Amino acid sequence: MGTKSRKQAEKESRRESILQAAEVIMTKGGLHSLSVDAVAQQAQLATGTIYLYFKNKEEILATLTIKARLQLLSAFEKVEQSDSTPLDKIKQIVQKNYLFYQENPLYYDLVSLYEANNTLVESDEMYKSSEKITHLVSRMIDEAKRAGTLNENIDIQNFTLCLWGMTTGILQLIKVRGNIIYEKMQIEPTHLLDTFLEILENGINKKL
Amino acid sequence: MGTKSRKQAEKESRRESILQAAEVIMTKGGLHSLSVDAVAQQAQLATGTIYLYFKNKEEILATLTIKARLQLLSAFEKVEQSDSTPLDKIKQIVQKNYLFYQENPLYYDLVSLYEANNTLVESDEMYKSSEKITHLVSRMIDEAKRAGTLNENIDIQNFTLCLWGMTTGILQLIKVRGNIIYEKMQIEPTHLLDTFLEILENGINKKL
Amino acid sequence: MGTKSRKQAEKESRRESILQAAEVIMTKGGLHSLSVDAVAQQAQLATGTIYLYFKNKEEILATLTIKARLQLLSAFEKVEQSDSTPLDKIKQIVQKNYLFYQENPLYYDLVSLYEANNTLVESDEMYKSSEKITHLVSRMIDEAKRAGTLNENIDIQNFTLCLWGMTTGILQLIKVRGNIIYEKMQIEPTHLLDTFLEILENGINKKL
Amino acid sequence: MGTKSRKQAEKESRRESILQAAEVIMTKGGLHSLSVDAVAQQAQLATGTIYLYFKNKEEILATLTIKARLQLLSAFEKVEQSDSTPLDKIKQIVQKNYLFYQENPLYYDLVSLYEANNTLVESDEMYKSSEKITHLVSRMIDEAKRAGTLNENIDIQNFTLCLWGMTTGILQLIKVRGNIIYEKMQIEPTHLLDTFLEILENGINKKL
DNA sequence: AATGAATGAGAGTTCATTCAT
DNA sequence: AATGAATGAACTCTCATTCAT
């Protein structure tokens, strides 16, 4: 391997370590706590150095968000490639999303941030990473429809969006209210999720 | 009426005018644009005066959020008191929520803010305003169940939460992505909502 | 005097003291050395306080520039009101300008700054303060022309601008090169000025 | 040619390419836009390399300023070598200066920068480049004087400086205020220049 | 009760210069 | 000779909160 690629690798690794530092900061204090100074300190770099790797703070957030989306996509792909029935796959997607939220709360937050904030502008790359997820889900719904297990008058694109919206809403509820719901009603997050899945299944199942 | 209660009333009215000022500011520039100075100026008060009526900026937001929740509750109550079938009422609740978002975007945003941000702590009063909505929906679901139009193995509380979560998610999707969805896929918000309602109805309907 | 006007006066005086601090800073280190932090420190105020009195750093500069221009105008007015001959007045204007540069180098620099930098935008107030000077000079040239001591084919506005340009150029030369000129050629600034005045007089005098 | 001089030549050429890069940057964005990084990038060199050829950023500016002065000098020399009358030559010098400003705005700015900023220190080399211009003008004035077309009591050196100052002032006025003067008074730059030349000619002409 | 001037930490960003490689 | 990553001080500006009056 030549000098050039080694340097490239070093540069990439430094970039990565900045991203990691940013993750540490946000994992500790929430998305809102991200500041360039804090990242620099965490990464043991000077403030200005950060700007050698990212054009501004927003680019750090955007980069991490794309990473998060791709990771979510990757989790979904495993579901797609499994040999479950098409309907089960749809349900598993929802469950994977929940797992993703549990195992990687920061990434989940990043995905949600851009999902929930219409003042943030998404770059082409960001939009593409989002589209990949949408397309995957669309494919799965199409598959289910062709397998004849889906209510016929469901439009694929339309339902893809609905599924995404509903799931996001349920997970958000669990995330923000999960604790208090458990304390006051003894309802566990997974219970909520199961109910959602049941409604979903009934809602889209072919009527006999 | 004694002096005390007159003073109380004056104080209450001043408090109200501050809240109104805050609404004006946020309606113009979004939740993010709220600053204590801006509120003071809009209310024609001194900055310090704001702090005589609210312990801090967050309390203003919290108070308005309660107001918003109560207004949403009031809209829901009209549905409850209508003479539709129990199942229709549930669907109308969702639609009312969409109307609320359209007619009062600021209040909708306020409701969403606390719904979506688990770093904000809710006071007892806030929780109660939230509970009122939950209870109303629970009552309606119970009604539907007793009318025999609901799938029997649905737990009321559980479904209440799910309904809230799903609806919130769909509306959030419409709010943030509505435009781009229309541009790229020619799917209108109401179409999305209708699909959701159809899935919902099928999902909770009694199976024959 | 009521409370209101006292407060107003206090506010005005604080504003004034900030301007004074800015003058101190720039007198020490040149126009370029002006920084909001430095001004705050000099004025014994917090950084943020400066922004209560000036919307940004540029406003400080602009305000001082207007002050400078008005002071120069005031010096010119004394010449205008004297009972010299019209031609002498024109020459005295040049000399007053030189005195202004000597006695108030900072103000002279401020006048020059906006004179020499076409990236800076001038507000209406600034432009007016500039116009006042131009008008005064125009009046004096008009007077000289009507007195018959001026070359007839001189256009008043045109000559006003030329006079201003030439004078500025000479003073700038004196300011920047004055020392070195004296060291290397033993020519004193006033000598330079006198030569300029002589050329000027000959240049505009009515030919016999 | 030995190794040493080849290396020397290479070094010189590299230095030249850096200067050229700096010119490109400043031509695009003005004197103010010059940054060492930008120059390095434009020159396709590493930042640090710039410092092998120039001790600091200022030296780049200074070197270019000398270049600019020499180019102006060269333009003046053409006037000197023409067969106009001595008085015409003096006027042509002014016009050449205006042309220089029009055709090479960057170089004009560089000449002005050091002309207008007494915080910048000039090296010996810089002073010499300045002196060459002064000497040329002095020669021409001397010539005019000896030809008997010049007012006798004009001191050559003294007038040289005055001429330079006045011209600089007029051009600066045209540069900074030219547009607004045209918009508000419909006076064209060349008109201003002509007026100046007329005053100048009258001012220095031998009186009959 | 009301004022509003003052605070000052904190934000994002830039850039001339250095130095280990 | 050349690199270019790293520095870190400097910059302007914001804003929730306090407190003397």
Coordinates of C-alpha atoms (C1' of nucleotides) in Angstrom, one line a residue, chain C residues 14 46 48-49 53, chain E residues 4-8:
Chain C
R14 CA -23.3 55.2 28.7
A46 CA -19.4 43.1 29.8
G48 CA -22.9 41.7 25.9
T49 CA -23.6 45.2 27.3
Y53 CA -26.1 50.2 22.9
Chain E
dG4 C1' -34.4 47.2 32.3
dA5 C1' -29.5 47.6 32.4
dA6 C1' -26.0 44.5 33.0
dT7 C1' -24.1 40.2 33.0
dG8 C1' -20.8 36.6 31.1

